[in-house]
mmCIF file of C-alpha atoms in Angstrom:
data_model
loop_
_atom_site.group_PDB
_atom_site.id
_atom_site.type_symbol
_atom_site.label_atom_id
_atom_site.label_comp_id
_atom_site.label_asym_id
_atom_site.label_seq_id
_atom_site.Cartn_x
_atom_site.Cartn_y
_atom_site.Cartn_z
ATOM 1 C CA UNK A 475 0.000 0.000 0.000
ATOM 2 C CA UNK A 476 0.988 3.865 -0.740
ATOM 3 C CA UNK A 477 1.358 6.147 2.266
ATOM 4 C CA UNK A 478 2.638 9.674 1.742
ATOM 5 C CA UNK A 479 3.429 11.365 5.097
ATOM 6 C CA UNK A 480 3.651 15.248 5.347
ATOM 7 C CA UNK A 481 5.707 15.536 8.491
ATOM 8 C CA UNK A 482 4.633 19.512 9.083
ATOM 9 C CA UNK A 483 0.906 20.066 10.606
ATOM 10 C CA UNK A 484 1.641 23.813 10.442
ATOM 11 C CA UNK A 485 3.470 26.103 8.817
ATOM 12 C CA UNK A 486 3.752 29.934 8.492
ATOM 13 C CA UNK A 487 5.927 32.799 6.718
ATOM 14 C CA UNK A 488 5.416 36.315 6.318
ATOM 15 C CA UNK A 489 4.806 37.689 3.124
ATOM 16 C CA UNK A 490 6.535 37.580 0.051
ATOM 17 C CA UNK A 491 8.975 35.425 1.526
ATOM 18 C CA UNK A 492 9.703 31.706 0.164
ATOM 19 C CA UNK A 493 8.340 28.509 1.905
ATOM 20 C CA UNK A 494 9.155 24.897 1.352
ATOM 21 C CA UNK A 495 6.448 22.372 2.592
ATOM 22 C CA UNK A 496 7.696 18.669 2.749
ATOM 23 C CA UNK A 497 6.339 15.456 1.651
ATOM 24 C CA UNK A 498 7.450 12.242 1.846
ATOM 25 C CA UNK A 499 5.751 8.650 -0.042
ATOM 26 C CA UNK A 500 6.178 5.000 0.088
ATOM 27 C CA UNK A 501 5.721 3.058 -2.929
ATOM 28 C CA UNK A 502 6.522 0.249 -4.436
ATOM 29 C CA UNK A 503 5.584 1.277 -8.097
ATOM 30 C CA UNK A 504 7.602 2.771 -11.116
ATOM 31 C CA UNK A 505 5.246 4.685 -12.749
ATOM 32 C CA UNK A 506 2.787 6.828 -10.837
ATOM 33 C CA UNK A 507 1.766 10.456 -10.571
ATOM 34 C CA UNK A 508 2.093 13.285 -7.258
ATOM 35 C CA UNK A 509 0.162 15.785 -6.595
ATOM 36 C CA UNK A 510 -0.154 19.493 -4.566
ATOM 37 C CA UNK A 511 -3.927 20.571 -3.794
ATOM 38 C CA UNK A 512 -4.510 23.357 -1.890
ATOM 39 C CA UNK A 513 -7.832 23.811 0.259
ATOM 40 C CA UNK A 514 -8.523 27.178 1.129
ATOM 41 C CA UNK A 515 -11.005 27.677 4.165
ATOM 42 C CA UNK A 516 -13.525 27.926 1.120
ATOM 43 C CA UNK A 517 -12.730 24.034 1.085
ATOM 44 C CA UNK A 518 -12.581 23.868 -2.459
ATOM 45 C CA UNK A 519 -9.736 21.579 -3.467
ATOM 46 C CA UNK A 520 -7.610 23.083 -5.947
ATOM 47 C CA UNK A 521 -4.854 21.875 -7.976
ATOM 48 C CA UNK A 522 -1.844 23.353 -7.762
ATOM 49 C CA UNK A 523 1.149 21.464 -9.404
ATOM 50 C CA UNK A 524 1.444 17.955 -10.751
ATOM 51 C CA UNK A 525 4.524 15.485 -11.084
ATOM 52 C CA UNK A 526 4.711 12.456 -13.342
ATOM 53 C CA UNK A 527 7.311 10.264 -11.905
ATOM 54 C CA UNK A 528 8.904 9.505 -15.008
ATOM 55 C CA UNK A 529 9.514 13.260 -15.898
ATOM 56 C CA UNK A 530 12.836 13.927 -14.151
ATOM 57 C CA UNK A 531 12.353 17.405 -14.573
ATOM 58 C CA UNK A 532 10.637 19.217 -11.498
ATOM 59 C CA UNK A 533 7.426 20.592 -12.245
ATOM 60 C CA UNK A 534 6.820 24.480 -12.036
ATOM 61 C CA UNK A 535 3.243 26.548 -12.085
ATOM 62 C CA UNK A 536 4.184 30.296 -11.622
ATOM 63 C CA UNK A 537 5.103 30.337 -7.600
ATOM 64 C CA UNK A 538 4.751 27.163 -6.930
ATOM 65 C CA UNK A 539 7.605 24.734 -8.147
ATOM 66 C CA UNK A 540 8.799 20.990 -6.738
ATOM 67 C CA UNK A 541 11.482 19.655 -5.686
ATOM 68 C CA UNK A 542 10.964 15.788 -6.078
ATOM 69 C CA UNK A 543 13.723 13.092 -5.695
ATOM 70 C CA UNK A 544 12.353 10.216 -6.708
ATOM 71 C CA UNK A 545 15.100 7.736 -5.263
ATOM 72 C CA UNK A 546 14.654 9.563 -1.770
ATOM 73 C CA UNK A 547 10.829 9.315 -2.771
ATOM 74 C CA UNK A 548 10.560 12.976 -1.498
ATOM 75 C CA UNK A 549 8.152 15.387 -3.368
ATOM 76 C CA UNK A 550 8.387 19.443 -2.096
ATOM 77 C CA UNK A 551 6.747 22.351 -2.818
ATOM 78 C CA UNK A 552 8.344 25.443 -2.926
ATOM 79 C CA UNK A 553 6.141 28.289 -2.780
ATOM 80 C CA UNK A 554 7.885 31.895 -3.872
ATOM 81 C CA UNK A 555 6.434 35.021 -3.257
ATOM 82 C CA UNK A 556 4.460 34.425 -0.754
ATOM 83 C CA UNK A 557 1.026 35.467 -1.255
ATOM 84 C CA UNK A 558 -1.847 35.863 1.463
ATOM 85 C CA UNK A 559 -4.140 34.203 -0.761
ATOM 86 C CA UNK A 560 -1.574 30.901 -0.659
ATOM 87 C CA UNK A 561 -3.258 30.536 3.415
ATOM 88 C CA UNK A 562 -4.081 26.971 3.204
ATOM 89 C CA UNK A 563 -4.334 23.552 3.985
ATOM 90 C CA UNK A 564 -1.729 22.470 1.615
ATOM 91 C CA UNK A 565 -2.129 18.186 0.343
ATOM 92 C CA UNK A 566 0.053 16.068 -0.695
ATOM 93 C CA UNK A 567 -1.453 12.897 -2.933
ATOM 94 C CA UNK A 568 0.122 9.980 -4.991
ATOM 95 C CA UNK A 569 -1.514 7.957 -7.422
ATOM 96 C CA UNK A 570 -0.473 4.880 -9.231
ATOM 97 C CA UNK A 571 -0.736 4.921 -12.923
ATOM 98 C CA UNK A 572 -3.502 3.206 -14.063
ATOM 99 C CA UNK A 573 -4.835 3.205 -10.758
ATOM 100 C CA UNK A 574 -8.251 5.462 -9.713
ATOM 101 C CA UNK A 575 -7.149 5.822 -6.134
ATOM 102 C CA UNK A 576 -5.597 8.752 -5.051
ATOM 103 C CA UNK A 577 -3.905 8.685 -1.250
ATOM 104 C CA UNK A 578 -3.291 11.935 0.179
ATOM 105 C CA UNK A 579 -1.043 12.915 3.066
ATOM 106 C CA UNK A 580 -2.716 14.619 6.397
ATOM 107 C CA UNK A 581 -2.004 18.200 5.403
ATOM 108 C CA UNK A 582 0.251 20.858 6.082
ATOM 109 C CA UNK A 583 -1.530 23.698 7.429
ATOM 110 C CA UNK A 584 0.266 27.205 5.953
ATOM 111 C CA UNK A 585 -0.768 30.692 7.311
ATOM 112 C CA UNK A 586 1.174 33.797 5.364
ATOM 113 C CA UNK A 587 1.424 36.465 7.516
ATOM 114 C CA UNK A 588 1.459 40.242 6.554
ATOM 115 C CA UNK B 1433 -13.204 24.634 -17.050
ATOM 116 C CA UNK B 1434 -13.403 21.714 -15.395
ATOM 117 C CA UNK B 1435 -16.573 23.007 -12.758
ATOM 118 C CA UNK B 1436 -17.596 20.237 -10.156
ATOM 119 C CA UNK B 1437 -20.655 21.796 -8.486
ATOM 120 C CA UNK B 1438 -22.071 19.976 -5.269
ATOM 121 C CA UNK B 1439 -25.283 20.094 -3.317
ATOM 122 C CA UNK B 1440 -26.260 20.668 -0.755
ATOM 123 C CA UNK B 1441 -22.982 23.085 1.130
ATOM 124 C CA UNK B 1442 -24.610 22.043 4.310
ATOM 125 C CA UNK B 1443 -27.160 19.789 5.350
ATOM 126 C CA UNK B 1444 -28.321 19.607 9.322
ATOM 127 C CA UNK B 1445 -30.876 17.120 9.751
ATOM 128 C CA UNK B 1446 -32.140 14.583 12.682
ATOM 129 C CA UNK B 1447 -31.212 11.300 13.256
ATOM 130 C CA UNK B 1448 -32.379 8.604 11.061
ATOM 131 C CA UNK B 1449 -33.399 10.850 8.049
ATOM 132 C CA UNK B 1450 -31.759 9.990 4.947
ATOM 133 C CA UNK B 1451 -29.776 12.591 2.822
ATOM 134 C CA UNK B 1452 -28.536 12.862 -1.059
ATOM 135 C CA UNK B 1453 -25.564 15.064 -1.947
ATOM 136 C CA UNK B 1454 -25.452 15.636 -5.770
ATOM 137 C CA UNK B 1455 -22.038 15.804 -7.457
ATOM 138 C CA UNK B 1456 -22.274 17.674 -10.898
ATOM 139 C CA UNK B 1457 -19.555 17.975 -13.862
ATOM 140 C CA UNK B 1458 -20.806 21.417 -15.371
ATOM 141 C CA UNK B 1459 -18.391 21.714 -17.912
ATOM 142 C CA UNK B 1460 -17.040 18.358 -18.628
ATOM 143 C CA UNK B 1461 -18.361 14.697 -19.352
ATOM 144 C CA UNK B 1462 -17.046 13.276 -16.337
ATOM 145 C CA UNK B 1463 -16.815 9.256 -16.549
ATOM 146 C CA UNK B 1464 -15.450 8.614 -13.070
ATOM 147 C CA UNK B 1465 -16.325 10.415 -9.875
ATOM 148 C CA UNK B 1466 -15.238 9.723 -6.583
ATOM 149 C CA UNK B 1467 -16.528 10.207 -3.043
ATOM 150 C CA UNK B 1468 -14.271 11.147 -0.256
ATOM 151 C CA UNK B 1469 -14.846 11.988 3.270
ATOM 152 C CA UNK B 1470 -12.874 14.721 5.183
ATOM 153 C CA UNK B 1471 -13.084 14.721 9.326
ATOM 154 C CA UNK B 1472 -11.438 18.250 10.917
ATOM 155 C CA UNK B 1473 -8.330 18.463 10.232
ATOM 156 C CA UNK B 1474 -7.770 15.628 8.814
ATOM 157 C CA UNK B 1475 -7.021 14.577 4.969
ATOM 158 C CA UNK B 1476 -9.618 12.762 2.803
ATOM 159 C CA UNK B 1477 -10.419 9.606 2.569
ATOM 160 C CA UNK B 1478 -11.724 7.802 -0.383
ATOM 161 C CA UNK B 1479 -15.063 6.418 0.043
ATOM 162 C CA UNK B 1480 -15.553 4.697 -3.411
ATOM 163 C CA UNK B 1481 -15.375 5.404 -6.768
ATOM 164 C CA UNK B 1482 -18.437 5.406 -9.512
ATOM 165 C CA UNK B 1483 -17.983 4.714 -13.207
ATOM 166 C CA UNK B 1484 -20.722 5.924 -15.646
ATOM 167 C CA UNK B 1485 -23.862 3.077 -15.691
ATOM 168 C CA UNK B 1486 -21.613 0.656 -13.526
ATOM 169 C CA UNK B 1487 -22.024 -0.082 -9.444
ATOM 170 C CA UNK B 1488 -19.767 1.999 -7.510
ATOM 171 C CA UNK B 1489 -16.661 0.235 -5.837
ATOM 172 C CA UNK B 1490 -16.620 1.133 -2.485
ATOM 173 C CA UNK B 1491 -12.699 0.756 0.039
ATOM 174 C CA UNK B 1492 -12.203 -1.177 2.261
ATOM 175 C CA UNK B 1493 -14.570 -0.563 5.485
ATOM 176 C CA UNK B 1494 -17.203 1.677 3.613
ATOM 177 C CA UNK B 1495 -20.876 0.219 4.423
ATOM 178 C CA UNK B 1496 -22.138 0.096 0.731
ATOM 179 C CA UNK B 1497 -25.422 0.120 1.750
ATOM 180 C CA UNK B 1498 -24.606 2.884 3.706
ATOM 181 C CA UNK B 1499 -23.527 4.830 1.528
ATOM 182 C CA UNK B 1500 -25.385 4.586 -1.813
ATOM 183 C CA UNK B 1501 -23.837 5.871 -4.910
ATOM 184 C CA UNK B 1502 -25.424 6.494 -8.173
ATOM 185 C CA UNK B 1503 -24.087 7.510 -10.877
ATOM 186 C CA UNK B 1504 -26.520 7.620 -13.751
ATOM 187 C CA UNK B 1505 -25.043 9.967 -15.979
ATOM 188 C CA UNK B 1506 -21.744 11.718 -17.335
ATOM 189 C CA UNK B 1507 -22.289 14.658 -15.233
ATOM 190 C CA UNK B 1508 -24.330 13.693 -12.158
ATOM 191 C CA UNK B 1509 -23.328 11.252 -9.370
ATOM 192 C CA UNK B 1510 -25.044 11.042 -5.640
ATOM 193 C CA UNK B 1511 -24.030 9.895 -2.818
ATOM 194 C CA UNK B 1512 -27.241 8.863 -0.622
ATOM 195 C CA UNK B 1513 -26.591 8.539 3.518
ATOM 196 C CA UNK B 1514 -29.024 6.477 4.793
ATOM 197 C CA UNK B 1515 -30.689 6.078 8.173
ATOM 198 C CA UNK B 1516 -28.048 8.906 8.939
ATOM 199 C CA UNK B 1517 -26.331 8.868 12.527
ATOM 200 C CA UNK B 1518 -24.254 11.693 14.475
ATOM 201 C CA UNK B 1519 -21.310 9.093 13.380
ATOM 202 C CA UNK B 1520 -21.613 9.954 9.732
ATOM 203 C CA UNK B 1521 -21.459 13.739 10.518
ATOM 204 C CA UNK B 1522 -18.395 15.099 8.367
ATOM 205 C CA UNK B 1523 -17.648 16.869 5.435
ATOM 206 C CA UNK B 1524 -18.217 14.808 2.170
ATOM 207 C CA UNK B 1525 -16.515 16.057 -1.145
ATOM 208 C CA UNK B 1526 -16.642 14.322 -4.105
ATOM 209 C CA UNK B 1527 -14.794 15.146 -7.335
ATOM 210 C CA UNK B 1528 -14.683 14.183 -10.825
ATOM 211 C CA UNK B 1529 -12.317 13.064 -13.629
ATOM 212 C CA UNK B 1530 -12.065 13.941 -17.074
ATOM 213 C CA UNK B 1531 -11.972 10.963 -19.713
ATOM 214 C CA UNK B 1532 -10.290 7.776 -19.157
ATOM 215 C CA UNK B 1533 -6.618 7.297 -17.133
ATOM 216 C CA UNK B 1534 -5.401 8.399 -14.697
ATOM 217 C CA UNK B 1535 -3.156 10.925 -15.900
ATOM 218 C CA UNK B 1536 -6.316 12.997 -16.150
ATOM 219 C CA UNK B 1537 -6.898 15.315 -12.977
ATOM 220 C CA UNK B 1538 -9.318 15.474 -10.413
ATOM 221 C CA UNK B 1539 -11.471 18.351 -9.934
ATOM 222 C CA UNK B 1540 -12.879 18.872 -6.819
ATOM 223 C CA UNK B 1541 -16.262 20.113 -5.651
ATOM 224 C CA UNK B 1542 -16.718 22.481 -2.720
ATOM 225 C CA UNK B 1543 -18.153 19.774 -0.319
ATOM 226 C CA UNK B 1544 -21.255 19.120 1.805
ATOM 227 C CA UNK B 1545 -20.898 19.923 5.463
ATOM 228 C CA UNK B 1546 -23.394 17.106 6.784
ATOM 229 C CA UNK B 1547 -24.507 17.222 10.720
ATOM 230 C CA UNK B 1548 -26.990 14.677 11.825
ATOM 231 C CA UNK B 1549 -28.624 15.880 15.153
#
C-alpha cells in the first residue's frame, strides 16, 4: 500500500517570503503520478502542481515549483512570493498509474502572515 | 473549465433521516467520480469510486449500503446517507475526472458539510 506522510501540521511565513512544505511517499511502483492541492477555508480543493514520476524534470506553475527526488521518494513544494491568498491547507497525494485511487497525506496547514 | 458543483454546502438534519448530496460535472463529461470523506483536520479519505452506468466500488470498510452511490449519468453522481447517525457527521466532497486514465486530474467540488442531530 501507498502512504505519503507530510511531516509539518503547520506552517507559516510572512509575506513575500519563500516557503518549502515537505512530503514524503512509500511506494513500491515505477510509474505513478504526485500531486499538490490546496484547500482554502472555502474548502474547495484546488490543484496546484502535478509530477509524473517519469519526468525527471521538477514541475513548475508560476510560484509554486517541486522539488521531487524520486530515489529519496521525497516530493516538495516550494512556494515563492508568498502570497496571502496561498493561506491553506496544503495536500500532498500519490496515485499509481492506471490506478483510480488517489492517497493523500494529512495536510500541512500554511498561514502567510502580513 | 473543469466546474464540479455539489449540493447541498450544508445539510443539518435529525437522526435517522436519509440525505442525497449531488455531485455535478458542469463543464465536462465526467466518466469517473469519486466520493471522499474529510473529518477536521484531517485529509480525505476515499469512500468509493463510480464509473458511468456501472455499481460503484466502495474501500475497504465503507458500508455500501450505507452509503449509496449512483451515478446515472456523465455529469451527475449522488451519494445517498441512509438512516443517517451523528457518526456519519463530516464533510463529504466528491470530485470528478475527465476521460479515461489516470493521468487525467481530479477536480474537486466544494463539499457538503453534513450534521446529523
Amino acid at each position: 500500500a501507498q502512504t505519503v506522510t507530510q511531516s509539518q501540521p503547520e506552517m507559516s511565513v510572512q509575506e513575500a517570503e519563500t516557503v518549502t512544505l515537505s512530503c514524503t511517499y512509500d511506494t513500491s511502483e515505477s510509474n505513478y503520478y504526485l500531486f499538490w492541492y490546496k484547500q482554502p477555508p472555502s474548502r474547495q480543493m484546488i490543484l496546484v502542481i502535478r509530477q509524473e514520476a517519469y519526468k525527471q524534470q521538477n514541475a513548475t506553475e508560476n510560484r509554486f515549483s517541486v522539488n521531487f527526488q524520486k530515489a529519496a521518494k521525497s516530493f516538495s513544494l516550494k512556494i515563492s512570493d508568498s502570497q496571502l491568498g496561498d493561506t491553506a491547507m496544503y495536500f500532498c497525494a500519490f496515485m499509481k498509474h492506471g490506478d483510480n485511487d488517489m492517497r493523500f497525506g494529512a495536510g500541512t496547514r500554511l498561514t502567510v502572515k502580513p | 473549465g473543469a466546474v464540479v458543483s455539489q449540493h447541498p454546502s450544508r445539510v443539518i438534519c435529525k437522526s435517522g433521516t436519509s440525505v442525497k448530496i449531488e455531485c455535478r460535472s458542469l463543464d465536462f463529461q465526467a466518466t469517473t467520480m469519486f466520493w471522499y470523506r474529510q473529518f477536521p483536520k484531517q485529509s480525505l479519505m476515499l469512500m468509493a469510486t463510480s464509473n458511468e452506468g456501472s455499481k460503484a466500488t466502495y474501500e475497504q470498510g465503507v458500508e455500501k449500503d450505507k452509503f449509496l452511490i449512483n451515478h446515472a449519468s456523465l455529469t451527475l453522481s449522488t451519494l445517498t446517507v441512509t438512516s443517517a447517525h451523528p457518526e456519519d457527521s463530516s464533510f463529504y466532497i466528491c470530485s470528478a475526472r475527465t476521460g479515461q486514465g489516470s493521468n487525467q486530474p481530479q477536480h474537486f467540488g466544494d463539499g457538503t458539510r453534513l450534521s446529523i442531530l
